[in-house]
Amino acid sequence: MLCVIRPEPHGTKPALMHGRRPAARPGRAVRAPSLAASTAAVTEPAPERVRGLVTGLLGSAITLGAALATPLTGLAVDALSPAAALLLVGATGVGVAGIAALVVTRGGADRDIYYPA
């Protein structure tokens, strides 16, 4: 949705063309704790000498996921409907998380992890 910002009649504060103020974004309340938890879950098991590498890879994966998911979600909204796009994106996220869980747990807790020096 494209919103154009125009000045208020008195020229003090900008307003959206449909006359409403931007609503609070409740997604931020959920996103921040989940990002903090994922960072802790990924970096704590890593040895201290490679924590920077692990954190950087996690940040790159999150950025890549957002860069790919945003336009694809927009296409799904345009092609289907917002509700169908939400279901599609949610199902895709659950599928990717399931595949990641299988990959991570496949070797079991006893496998050796190689960290470059």
The first five atom37 places (N, CA, C, CB, O) and aatype in JSON, in Angstrom:
{
  "aatype": [12, 10, 4, 19, 9, 1, 14, 6, 14, 8, 7, 16, 11, 14, 0, 10, 12, 8, 7, 1, 1, 14, 0, 0, 1, 14, 7, 1, 0, 19, 1, 0, 14, 15, 10, 0, 0, 15, 16, 0, 0, 19, 16, 6, 14, 0, 14, 6, 1, 19, 1, 7, 10, 19, 16, 7, 10, 10, 7, 15, 0, 9, 16, 10, 7, 0, 0, 10, 0, 16, 14, 10, 16, 7, 10, 0, 19, 3, 0, 10, 15, 14, 0, 0, 0, 10, 10, 10, 19, 7, 0, 16, 7, 19, 7, 19, 0, 7, 9, 0, 0, 10, 19, 19, 16, 1, 7, 7, 0, 3, 1, 3, 9, 18, 18, 14, 0],
  "atom_mask": [
    [1, 1, 1, 1, 1],
    [1, 1, 1, 1, 1],
    [1, 1, 1, 1, 1],
    [1, 1, 1, 1, 1],
    [1, 1, 1, 1, 1],
    [1, 1, 1, 1, 1],
    [1, 1, 1, 1, 1],
    [1, 1, 1, 1, 1],
    [1, 1, 1, 1, 1],
    [1, 1, 1, 1, 1],
    [1, 1, 1, 0, 1],
    [1, 1, 1, 1, 1],
    [1, 1, 1, 1, 1],
    [1, 1, 1, 1, 1],
    [1, 1, 1, 1, 1],
    [1, 1, 1, 1, 1],
    [1, 1, 1, 1, 1],
    [1, 1, 1, 1, 1],
    [1, 1, 1, 0, 1],
    [1, 1, 1, 1, 1],
    [1, 1, 1, 1, 1],
    [1, 1, 1, 1, 1],
    [1, 1, 1, 1, 1],
    [1, 1, 1, 1, 1],
    [1, 1, 1, 1, 1],
    [1, 1, 1, 1, 1],
    [1, 1, 1, 0, 1],
    [1, 1, 1, 1, 1],
    [1, 1, 1, 1, 1],
    [1, 1, 1, 1, 1],
    [1, 1, 1, 1, 1],
    [1, 1, 1, 1, 1],
    [1, 1, 1, 1, 1],
    [1, 1, 1, 1, 1],
    [1, 1, 1, 1, 1],
    [1, 1, 1, 1, 1],
    [1, 1, 1, 1, 1],
    [1, 1, 1, 1, 1],
    [1, 1, 1, 1, 1],
    [1, 1, 1, 1, 1],
    [1, 1, 1, 1, 1],
    [1, 1, 1, 1, 1],
    [1, 1, 1, 1, 1],
    [1, 1, 1, 1, 1],
    [1, 1, 1, 1, 1],
    [1, 1, 1, 1, 1],
    [1, 1, 1, 1, 1],
    [1, 1, 1, 1, 1],
    [1, 1, 1, 1, 1],
    [1, 1, 1, 1, 1],
    [1, 1, 1, 1, 1],
    [1, 1, 1, 0, 1],
    [1, 1, 1, 1, 1],
    [1, 1, 1, 1, 1],
    [1, 1, 1, 1, 1],
    [1, 1, 1, 0, 1],
    [1, 1, 1, 1, 1],
    [1, 1, 1, 1, 1],
    [1, 1, 1, 0, 1],
    [1, 1, 1, 1, 1],
    [1, 1, 1, 1, 1],
    [1, 1, 1, 1, 1],
    [1, 1, 1, 1, 1],
    [1, 1, 1, 1, 1],
    [1, 1, 1, 0, 1],
    [1, 1, 1, 1, 1],
    [1, 1, 1, 1, 1],
    [1, 1, 1, 1, 1],
    [1, 1, 1, 1, 1],
    [1, 1, 1, 1, 1],
    [1, 1, 1, 1, 1],
    [1, 1, 1, 1, 1],
    [1, 1, 1, 1, 1],
    [1, 1, 1, 0, 1],
    [1, 1, 1, 1, 1],
    [1, 1, 1, 1, 1],
    [1, 1, 1, 1, 1],
    [1, 1, 1, 1, 1],
    [1, 1, 1, 1, 1],
    [1, 1, 1, 1, 1],
    [1, 1, 1, 1, 1],
    [1, 1, 1, 1, 1],
    [1, 1, 1, 1, 1],
    [1, 1, 1, 1, 1],
    [1, 1, 1, 1, 1],
    [1, 1, 1, 1, 1],
    [1, 1, 1, 1, 1],
    [1, 1, 1, 1, 1],
    [1, 1, 1, 1, 1],
    [1, 1, 1, 0, 1],
    [1, 1, 1, 1, 1],
    [1, 1, 1, 1, 1],
    [1, 1, 1, 0, 1],
    [1, 1, 1, 1, 1],
    [1, 1, 1, 0, 1],
    [1, 1, 1, 1, 1],
    [1, 1, 1, 1, 1],
    [1, 1, 1, 0, 1],
    [1, 1, 1, 1, 1],
    [1, 1, 1, 1, 1],
    [1, 1, 1, 1, 1],
    [1, 1, 1, 1, 1],
    [1, 1, 1, 1, 1],
    [1, 1, 1, 1, 1],
    [1, 1, 1, 1, 1],
    [1, 1, 1, 1, 1],
    [1, 1, 1, 0, 1],
    [1, 1, 1, 0, 1],
    [1, 1, 1, 1, 1],
    [1, 1, 1, 1, 1],
    [1, 1, 1, 1, 1],
    [1, 1, 1, 1, 1],
    [1, 1, 1, 1, 1],
    [1, 1, 1, 1, 1],
    [1, 1, 1, 1, 1],
    [1, 1, 1, 1, 1],
    [1, 1, 1, 1, 1]
  ],
  "atom_positions": [
    [[0.85, -1.16, 0.0], [0.0, 0.0, 0.0], [0.89, 1.23, 0.0], [-0.96, 0.0, 1.21], [1.79, 1.34, 0.83]],
    [[0.67, 2.12, -0.88], [1.44, 3.34, -0.98], [0.68, 4.47, -0.31], [1.76, 3.68, -2.45], [-0.46, 4.76, -0.69]],
    [[1.28, 5.09, 0.67], [0.66, 6.21, 1.37], [1.46, 7.46, 1.07], [0.59, 5.96, 2.9], [2.69, 7.45, 1.08]],
    [[0.77, 8.52, 0.8], [1.41, 9.8, 0.53], [1.24, 10.66, 1.77], [0.81, 10.5, -0.74], [0.14, 10.76, 2.32]],
    [[2.32, 11.27, 2.2], [2.26, 12.11, 3.4], [2.06, 13.55, 2.95], [3.54, 11.96, 4.27], [2.75, 14.05, 2.06]],
    [[1.11, 14.19, 3.59], [0.84, 15.6, 3.31], [0.91, 16.38, 4.62], [-0.54, 15.79, 2.62], [0.74, 15.78, 5.68]],
    [[1.14, 17.68, 4.59], [1.17, 18.44, 5.84], [-0.24, 18.61, 6.41], [1.83, 19.81, 5.61], [-1.22, 18.58, 5.66]],
    [[-0.34, 18.78, 7.72], [-1.62, 19.08, 8.38], [-2.08, 20.46, 7.91], [-1.48, 19.03, 9.95], [-1.27, 21.25, 7.41]],
    [[-3.36, 20.74, 8.07], [-3.82, 22.08, 7.68], [-3.07, 23.2, 8.37], [-5.28, 22.21, 7.98], [-2.89, 24.28, 7.79]],
    [[-2.63, 22.97, 9.6], [-1.89, 24.01, 10.3], [-0.4, 23.93, 10.03], [-2.14, 23.91, 11.79], [0.36, 24.79, 10.48]],
    [[0.03, 22.9, 9.29], [1.43, 22.77, 8.91], [2.35, 22.29, 10.01], [0.0, 0.0, 0.0], [3.57, 22.45, 9.92]],
    [[1.79, 21.7, 11.06], [2.64, 21.3, 12.18], [3.16, 19.88, 12.07], [1.9, 21.46, 13.46], [4.35, 19.65, 12.27]],
    [[2.29, 18.92, 11.76], [2.7, 17.52, 11.72], [2.17, 16.87, 10.45], [2.2, 16.77, 12.97], [1.09, 17.2, 9.98]],
    [[2.94, 15.93, 9.9], [2.45, 15.23, 8.71], [1.34, 14.24, 9.06], [3.61, 14.5, 8.01], [1.29, 13.71, 10.18]],
    [[0.46, 14.0, 8.09], [-0.61, 13.02, 8.26], [-0.72, 12.21, 6.98], [-1.97, 13.72, 8.59], [-0.34, 12.67, 5.91]],
    [[-1.23, 11.02, 7.1], [-1.45, 10.2, 5.91], [-2.64, 10.76, 5.14], [-1.67, 8.72, 6.28], [-3.52, 11.39, 5.72]],
    [[-2.67, 10.51, 3.84], [-3.74, 11.06, 3.0], [-5.12, 10.6, 3.44], [-3.51, 10.68, 1.56], [-6.09, 11.34, 3.25]],
    [[-5.25, 9.42, 4.02], [-6.57, 8.98, 4.45], [-6.91, 9.52, 5.83], [-6.65, 7.46, 4.43], [-7.93, 9.13, 6.4]],
    [[-6.09, 10.38, 6.37], [-6.44, 11.13, 7.56], [-6.1, 10.46, 8.89], [0.0, 0.0, 0.0], [-6.37, 11.04, 9.94]],
    [[-5.54, 9.28, 8.88], [-5.24, 8.61, 10.14], [-3.74, 8.67, 10.42], [-5.73, 7.16, 10.11], [-2.92, 8.76, 9.5]],
    [[-3.42, 8.61, 11.66], [-2.03, 8.52, 12.07], [-1.56, 7.09, 11.88], [-1.84, 8.99, 13.54], [-2.37, 6.17, 11.94]],
    [[-0.26, 6.88, 11.66], [0.23, 5.5, 11.58], [-0.02, 4.77, 12.89], [1.73, 5.48, 11.23], [0.27, 5.29, 13.97]],
    [[-0.55, 3.58, 12.8], [-0.84, 2.78, 13.99], [0.45, 2.22, 14.56], [-1.83, 1.65, 13.66], [1.46, 2.08, 13.87]],
    [[0.4, 1.89, 15.84], [1.54, 1.22, 16.45], [1.73, -0.13, 15.77], [1.35, 1.05, 17.99], [0.76, -0.74, 15.32]],
    [[2.94, -0.57, 15.69], [3.22, -1.84, 15.02], [3.38, -2.93, 16.06], [4.49, -1.73, 14.13], [4.45, -3.06, 16.66]],
    [[2.33, -3.73, 16.28], [2.43, -4.76, 17.32], [3.43, -5.86, 16.98], [1.08, -5.37, 17.56], [3.88, -6.56, 17.88]],
    [[3.78, -6.03, 15.72], [4.75, -7.05, 15.33], [6.12, -6.83, 15.95], [0.0, 0.0, 0.0], [6.88, -7.78, 16.15]],
    [[6.44, -5.59, 16.25], [7.74, -5.29, 16.85], [7.86, -5.9, 18.24], [7.95, -3.78, 16.92], [8.96, -6.28, 18.67]],
    [[6.74, -6.0, 18.96], [6.77, -6.57, 20.31], [7.1, -8.05, 20.27], [5.44, -6.35, 21.01], [7.62, -8.59, 21.25]],
    [[6.8, -8.72, 19.17], [7.08, -10.15, 19.04], [8.44, -10.37, 18.39], [5.98, -10.84, 18.21], [9.15, -11.31, 18.74]],
    [[8.8, -9.51, 17.47], [10.03, -9.71, 16.7], [11.29, -9.55, 17.53], [10.07, -8.73, 15.55], [12.21, -10.36, 17.41]],
    [[11.36, -8.54, 18.37], [12.58, -8.29, 19.13], [12.94, -9.45, 20.07], [12.43, -7.02, 19.94], [14.1, -9.87, 20.07]],
    [[12.01, -9.97, 20.86], [12.39, -11.11, 21.71], [12.78, -12.35, 20.91], [11.26, -11.45, 22.65], [13.66, -13.11, 21.33]],
    [[12.12, -12.57, 19.78], [12.47, -13.77, 19.0], [13.85, -13.62, 18.36], [11.41, -14.02, 17.9], [14.59, -14.61, 18.26]],
    [[14.21, -12.43, 17.94], [15.56, -12.22, 17.41], [16.61, -12.38, 18.5], [15.68, -10.82, 16.77], [17.67, -12.96, 18.27]],
    [[16.31, -11.88, 19.69], [17.26, -12.03, 20.8], [17.41, -13.49, 21.18], [16.8, -11.2, 22.02], [18.51, -13.96, 21.46]],
    [[16.3, -14.22, 21.2], [16.36, -15.65, 21.56], [17.11, -16.45, 20.5], [14.94, -16.22, 21.74], [17.89, -17.34, 20.84]],
    [[16.88, -16.14, 19.22], [17.6, -16.88, 18.18], [19.09, -16.57, 18.21], [17.02, -16.55, 16.79], [19.91, -17.46, 17.98]],
    [[19.44, -15.34, 18.49], [20.86, -14.98, 18.59], [21.51, -15.73, 19.75], [21.02, -13.47, 18.77], [22.62, -16.24, 19.62]],
    [[20.82, -15.78, 20.89], [21.38, -16.49, 22.04], [21.5, -17.99, 21.76], [20.51, -16.25, 23.29], [22.49, -18.62, 22.13]],
    [[20.48, -18.55, 21.1], [20.49, -19.99, 20.84], [21.59, -20.38, 19.85], [19.14, -20.43, 20.3], [22.11, -21.49, 19.92]],
    [[21.94, -19.48, 18.96], [22.96, -19.8, 17.95], [24.36, -19.5, 18.46], [22.69, -19.01, 16.67], [25.29, -20.26, 18.18]],
    [[24.54, -18.43, 19.2], [25.89, -18.02, 19.59], [26.4, -18.69, 20.87], [25.93, -16.54, 19.77], [27.6, -18.91, 20.99]],
    [[25.53, -19.03, 21.81], [26.0, -19.6, 23.06], [26.73, -20.93, 22.9], [24.85, -19.79, 23.99], [27.74, -21.14, 23.56]],
    [[26.27, -21.86, 22.04], [27.01, -23.11, 21.89], [28.33, -22.97, 21.14], [26.15, -24.11, 21.19], [29.19, -23.84, 21.22]],
    [[28.49, -21.88, 20.41], [29.71, -21.71, 19.6], [30.87, -21.32, 20.5], [29.49, -20.64, 18.51], [30.7, -20.58, 21.46]],
    [[32.07, -21.82, 20.17], [33.25, -21.39, 20.93], [33.46, -19.88, 20.79], [34.51, -22.15, 20.45], [33.07, -19.27, 19.8]],
    [[34.08, -19.31, 21.79], [34.24, -17.86, 21.82], [35.01, -17.32, 20.62], [34.94, -17.45, 23.09], [34.74, -16.21, 20.17]],
    [[35.96, -18.09, 20.1], [36.78, -17.58, 19.01], [36.01, -17.46, 17.7], [37.97, -18.49, 18.8], [36.48, -16.76, 16.79]],
    [[34.85, -18.1, 17.56], [34.09, -18.01, 16.31], [32.7, -17.4, 16.52], [33.94, -19.39, 15.69], [31.86, -17.46, 15.63]],
    [[32.46, -16.81, 17.68], [31.13, -16.22, 17.93], [30.82, -15.07, 16.98], [31.03, -15.72, 19.36], [29.68, -14.9, 16.57]],
    [[31.81, -14.32, 16.63], [31.59, -13.23, 15.67], [31.17, -13.77, 14.31], [0.0, 0.0, 0.0], [30.27, -13.23, 13.67]],
    [[31.82, -14.84, 13.88], [31.47, -15.48, 12.61], [30.04, -16.01, 12.66], [32.46, -16.61, 12.29], [29.27, -15.82, 11.72]],
    [[29.7, -16.68, 13.75], [28.36, -17.27, 13.88], [27.3, -16.17, 13.91], [28.28, -18.13, 15.15], [26.26, -16.29, 13.26]],
    [[27.56, -15.11, 14.66], [26.61, -14.0, 14.72], [26.46, -13.33, 13.35], [27.06, -12.97, 15.76], [25.35, -12.97, 12.96]],
    [[27.55, -13.17, 12.64], [27.48, -12.58, 11.3], [26.71, -13.44, 10.33], [0.0, 0.0, 0.0], [25.94, -12.93, 9.52]],
    [[26.91, -14.75, 10.4], [26.15, -15.66, 9.53], [24.66, -15.63, 9.85], [26.68, -17.09, 9.65], [23.83, -15.66, 8.95]],
    [[24.33, -15.56, 11.14], [22.93, -15.45, 11.54], [22.31, -14.16, 11.01], [22.79, -15.52, 13.06], [21.2, -14.17, 10.48]],
    [[23.03, -13.06, 11.16], [22.53, -11.78, 10.65], [22.34, -11.8, 9.14], [0.0, 0.0, 0.0], [21.37, -11.26, 8.63]],
    [[23.27, -12.43, 8.44], [23.15, -12.54, 6.98], [21.96, -13.4, 6.59], [24.44, -13.11, 6.39], [21.25, -13.09, 5.63]],
    [[21.73, -14.49, 7.33], [20.59, -15.36, 7.03], [19.27, -14.63, 7.27], [20.65, -16.63, 7.88], [18.33, -14.78, 6.49]],
    [[19.19, -13.87, 8.34], [17.96, -13.12, 8.63], [17.73, -12.06, 7.56], [18.04, -12.45, 10.03], [16.61, -11.89, 7.08]],
    [[18.78, -11.36, 7.17], [18.65, -10.33, 6.13], [18.26, -10.94, 4.79], [19.97, -9.55, 5.98], [17.4, -10.41, 4.1]],
    [[18.88, -12.05, 4.43], [18.54, -12.72, 3.18], [17.1, -13.21, 3.19], [19.5, -13.89, 2.92], [16.38, -13.06, 2.2]],
    [[16.67, -13.78, 4.31], [15.29, -14.24, 4.42], [14.3, -13.09, 4.27], [0.0, 0.0, 0.0], [13.29, -13.23, 3.59]],
    [[14.58, -11.98, 4.9], [13.68, -10.82, 4.79], [13.69, -10.26, 3.37], [14.09, -9.73, 5.79], [12.65, -9.85, 2.85]],
    [[14.87, -10.22, 2.75], [14.97, -9.69, 1.38], [14.22, -10.56, 0.38], [16.44, -9.58, 0.97], [13.66, -10.05, -0.59]],
    [[14.2, -11.87, 0.6], [13.47, -12.76, -0.3], [11.98, -12.81, 0.02], [14.06, -14.17, -0.23], [11.14, -12.84, -0.88]],
    [[11.65, -12.82, 1.3], [10.26, -13.0, 1.7], [9.39, -11.78, 1.42], [10.2, -13.32, 3.17], [8.21, -11.92, 1.1]],
    [[9.94, -10.59, 1.53], [9.13, -9.39, 1.37], [8.52, -9.27, -0.03], [9.97, -8.16, 1.66], [7.3, -9.11, -0.13]],
    [[9.3, -9.33, -1.1], [8.67, -9.21, -2.42], [7.79, -10.43, -2.76], [9.74, -9.04, -3.49], [6.77, -10.29, -3.43]],
    [[8.2, -11.62, -2.29], [7.37, -12.79, -2.57], [6.03, -12.72, -1.85], [8.11, -14.06, -2.17], [5.01, -13.16, -2.39]],
    [[6.03, -12.18, -0.66], [4.76, -11.98, 0.06], [3.9, -10.95, -0.66], [5.02, -11.53, 1.51], [2.68, -11.11, -0.75]],
    [[4.51, -9.89, -1.16], [3.76, -8.9, -1.93], [3.14, -9.5, -3.17], [0.0, 0.0, 0.0], [2.0, -9.18, -3.51]],
    [[3.89, -10.36, -3.86], [3.33, -11.03, -5.03], [2.16, -11.93, -4.65], [4.41, -11.84, -5.74], [1.16, -12.0, -5.36]],
    [[2.29, -12.62, -3.52], [1.2, -13.49, -3.06], [-0.03, -12.69, -2.69], [1.66, -14.33, -1.86], [-1.15, -13.12, -2.97]],
    [[0.15, -11.53, -2.08], [-0.99, -10.67, -1.74], [-1.68, -10.2, -3.02], [-0.54, -9.46, -0.89], [-2.91, -10.19, -3.1]],
    [[-0.88, -9.8, -4.02], [-1.46, -9.33, -5.27], [-2.15, -10.45, -6.04], [-0.38, -8.71, -6.14], [-3.22, -10.23, -6.62]],
    [[-1.55, -11.63, -6.06], [-2.09, -12.74, -6.85], [-3.25, -13.43, -6.14], [-1.0, -13.74, -7.15], [-4.19, -13.87, -6.81]],
    [[-3.2, -13.55, -4.84], [-4.23, -14.28, -4.09], [-5.09, -13.3, -3.32], [-3.58, -15.32, -3.14], [-5.94, -12.62, -3.89]],
    [[-4.89, -13.24, -2.04], [-5.54, -12.28, -1.16], [-4.65, -12.13, 0.07], [-7.0, -12.74, -0.76], [-3.77, -12.97, 0.29]],
    [[-4.85, -11.09, 0.86], [-4.02, -10.96, 2.06], [-4.12, -12.16, 3.0], [-4.4, -9.7, 2.8], [-3.12, -12.58, 3.57]],
    [[-5.32, -12.7, 3.17], [-5.48, -13.85, 4.07], [-4.77, -15.08, 3.52], [-6.98, -14.16, 4.29], [-4.09, -15.79, 4.27]],
    [[-4.91, -15.33, 2.23], [-4.24, -16.49, 1.62], [-2.73, -16.31, 1.65], [-4.72, -16.69, 0.18], [-2.0, -17.28, 1.85]],
    [[-2.25, -15.08, 1.44], [-0.81, -14.83, 1.5], [-0.28, -15.06, 2.91], [-0.49, -13.39, 1.04], [0.82, -15.59, 3.08]],
    [[-1.05, -14.67, 3.91], [-0.63, -14.89, 5.29], [-0.53, -16.39, 5.58], [-1.62, -14.22, 6.26], [0.43, -16.83, 6.21]],
    [[-1.5, -17.15, 5.13], [-1.45, -18.6, 5.33], [-0.27, -19.22, 4.58], [-2.76, -19.24, 4.86], [0.42, -20.09, 5.11]],
    [[-0.04, -18.77, 3.36], [1.07, -19.3, 2.56], [2.42, -19.0, 3.2], [1.02, -18.72, 1.15], [3.27, -19.87, 3.3]],
    [[2.6, -17.76, 3.63], [3.86, -17.36, 4.25], [4.06, -18.08, 5.58], [3.91, -15.83, 4.45], [5.17, -18.51, 5.9]],
    [[2.99, -18.21, 6.36], [3.09, -18.94, 7.63], [3.45, -20.4, 7.42], [0.0, 0.0, 0.0], [4.3, -20.94, 8.13]],
    [[2.8, -21.04, 6.45], [3.1, -22.44, 6.16], [4.52, -22.6, 5.65], [2.11, -23.01, 5.13], [5.19, -23.58, 5.99]],
    [[4.99, -21.67, 4.85], [6.36, -21.72, 4.36], [7.35, -21.57, 5.51], [6.6, -20.61, 3.31], [8.35, -22.29, 5.56]],
    [[7.08, -20.66, 6.43], [7.95, -20.48, 7.59], [8.02, -21.72, 8.47], [0.0, 0.0, 0.0], [9.09, -22.1, 8.94]],
    [[6.87, -22.34, 8.68], [6.84, -23.57, 9.48], [7.61, -24.68, 8.75], [5.38, -24.02, 9.75], [8.32, -25.46, 9.39]],
    [[7.46, -24.76, 7.43], [8.18, -25.77, 6.66], [9.68, -25.57, 6.71], [0.0, 0.0, 0.0], [10.43, -26.53, 6.89]],
    [[10.12, -24.34, 6.55], [11.56, -24.04, 6.6], [12.11, -24.34, 8.0], [11.84, -22.56, 6.22], [13.2, -24.89, 8.14]],
    [[11.36, -23.97, 9.04], [11.8, -24.26, 10.41], [11.87, -25.76, 10.65], [10.85, -23.61, 11.43], [12.78, -26.24, 11.33]],
    [[10.93, -26.51, 10.1], [10.96, -27.97, 10.24], [12.17, -28.59, 9.56], [0.0, 0.0, 0.0], [12.82, -29.48, 10.11]],
    [[12.47, -28.12, 8.35], [13.64, -28.62, 7.64], [14.92, -28.27, 8.4], [13.7, -28.04, 6.21], [15.82, -29.09, 8.51]],
    [[14.99, -27.04, 8.91], [16.17, -26.64, 9.69], [16.32, -27.49, 10.95], [16.07, -25.15, 10.06], [17.43, -27.87, 11.31]],
    [[15.21, -27.79, 11.61], [15.27, -28.63, 12.8], [15.76, -30.03, 12.46], [13.9, -28.71, 13.48], [16.54, -30.62, 13.21]],
    [[15.32, -30.56, 11.33], [15.8, -31.89, 10.92], [17.29, -31.87, 10.6], [15.02, -32.38, 9.69], [18.01, -32.8, 10.97]],
    [[17.74, -30.84, 9.93], [19.16, -30.75, 9.58], [20.01, -30.62, 10.84], [19.41, -29.54, 8.64], [21.06, -31.25, 10.95]],
    [[19.56, -29.82, 11.78], [20.34, -29.59, 13.0], [20.38, -30.83, 13.88], [19.77, -28.41, 13.78], [21.42, -31.15, 14.46]],
    [[19.26, -31.52, 13.99], [19.2, -32.66, 14.91], [19.56, -33.99, 14.28], [17.83, -32.76, 15.49], [19.66, -34.99, 14.98]],
    [[19.77, -34.02, 13.0], [20.01, -35.29, 12.3], [21.24, -36.03, 12.82], [20.15, -35.03, 10.81], [21.22, -37.25, 12.95]],
    [[22.31, -35.32, 13.1], [23.53, -35.95, 13.57], [23.51, -36.31, 15.04], [0.0, 0.0, 0.0], [24.39, -37.02, 15.51]],
    [[22.51, -35.84, 15.76], [22.44, -36.13, 17.19], [23.34, -35.21, 18.0], [0.0, 0.0, 0.0], [24.05, -34.38, 17.45]],
    [[23.3, -35.38, 19.29], [24.06, -34.51, 20.18], [25.54, -34.88, 20.22], [23.48, -34.57, 21.58], [26.35, -34.09, 20.68]],
    [[25.89, -36.08, 19.76], [27.28, -36.55, 19.86], [28.17, -36.15, 18.69], [27.29, -38.04, 19.98], [29.38, -36.38, 18.74]],
    [[27.61, -35.55, 17.65], [28.45, -35.26, 16.49], [29.43, -34.13, 16.79], [27.58, -34.9, 15.29], [29.15, -33.23, 17.58]],
    [[30.55, -34.21, 16.14], [31.57, -33.18, 16.31], [31.32, -32.07, 15.31], [32.99, -33.77, 16.12], [31.01, -32.31, 14.15]],
    [[31.47, -30.86, 15.78], [31.28, -29.69, 14.93], [32.66, -29.09, 14.68], [30.31, -28.64, 15.58], [33.42, -28.85, 15.61]],
    [[32.96, -28.85, 13.4], [34.25, -28.28, 13.03], [34.12, -26.77, 12.96], [34.76, -28.85, 11.68], [33.29, -26.25, 12.23]],
    [[34.94, -26.08, 13.72], [35.02, -24.62, 13.67], [36.4, -24.26, 13.16], [34.73, -23.98, 15.09], [37.4, -24.69, 13.74]],
    [[36.48, -23.48, 12.1], [37.8, -23.12, 11.57], [38.59, -22.28, 12.58], [37.66, -22.34, 10.26], [38.0, -21.54, 13.37]],
    [[39.87, -22.41, 12.56], [40.73, -21.69, 13.5], [40.86, -20.24, 13.15], [42.11, -22.31, 13.55], [41.55, -19.49, 13.84]]
  ]
}
